[in-house]
C-alpha angles and dihedrals in degrees: 000000000000118000088236090059092046093051091048091051094045089051096048090041090056093045092048093041088055092055102033100031139258094292089063093048093045095052090055089045089047094048100047106022104040123098121306091244090054089049093053094052093049102047136330107231135172126227087257096056086052092050090051095049092047087060092046093049091051091052089051091047091049093049091046087057091048093048095053092050095047117119132207094036130109123245086246094058091048092048086051093054091046090049086054095050089042087058091050087050091052092045087054094047091050096040105112094199124240096266091228126133108277111238140175124211142221126199131193140145095233120015094183093066117088089201146032135208110231121215119243109253091225105039096029084225133120107287114250124210109237095216100047100027093226132111116283115253122209120195115234143171111284139166102261128209095279092053093254124137104245129191120223093265117005089195096039124130100221107130125226092260092044090053093056095048095038093094107166098340104132091202093055102034094034087061101046124124090191133090118199123232137180129205109276097233137045110330111063110107106209136038116229106184150356092250132064145194125183138207132210094220094186090060092044093051094046088056094044087054090044094056093247092113123045130188097025128110128182117216112187126202094277093053097046093046092042089057092050092045087049098059089044088054090048096053093048093043094237145034114311118194104219108204123231109247129235094257120086125293087019102295120158124229117237092260090051096051089045094050094045095047090047084052099050092041092055094043096056099028097247113166142160117010093354091061094051087049089051091050093049090050091048090054095043091052090049089052096047091049091054093049096036078225121209127197131211121194120211134000116325110211119240094249097070089049121098117189114222106173 
């Protein structure tokens, strides 16, 4: 199990245990950090399942914190919510996993194109550059001439958080060394195209670690969301518990994001450009949760790609 996954599980176990008691924390610790022989006896899990469980545990920890901080509700209502979250925890701990090969997916309508033309949100027509009079072109990940999945700019300086926030900004997305992925089964929140490639991330990570693949980094949802959360905390000057929204996978509605952003800005005295940065990162974290977004930095060799549709 990778150090990053262990860290995510330990952090989640600590936070869940603080809310549900030491028995819940001990259950997680025993399951994931005990001797290899005991792990084998309990359940055989792939690293892929551990990554997924780390993300699920983090969501439970977030919701427990939010539930504890709720106002205007009775202790009985909070206890009911805690009971439901405790049941989810139990389901995770006793889920034996599917045993299938862990993969992540990339969807697109045209993998051969190294750019796309966004629509103007007002006219719904292709966005036109006011200087050149030509359609705006935004760089994107694509299958290159060698059959590899290449990001918009393998040597670009766009950060993980900027990539998630970037949207249709040519300067940001066009300079991104990252490619976005979602889990290949059941938990990604939005379809991005009619064609799909999948990557066996265990195999890719193994070969990165073994020196067979250079210049490639894999960042799981805990890493991506942690990067965004860190910037939110940096703007506020302390940790901010960003609530999960009412939409599937914890996505917040636009009114929920606006209300929460306003609340945090007022609480910490955040104004001007910093307030805009805060709003953008709250939106990015919500979207990343929705998609359970993974980011891969660098060009992925074609031998690790499987075309699905």
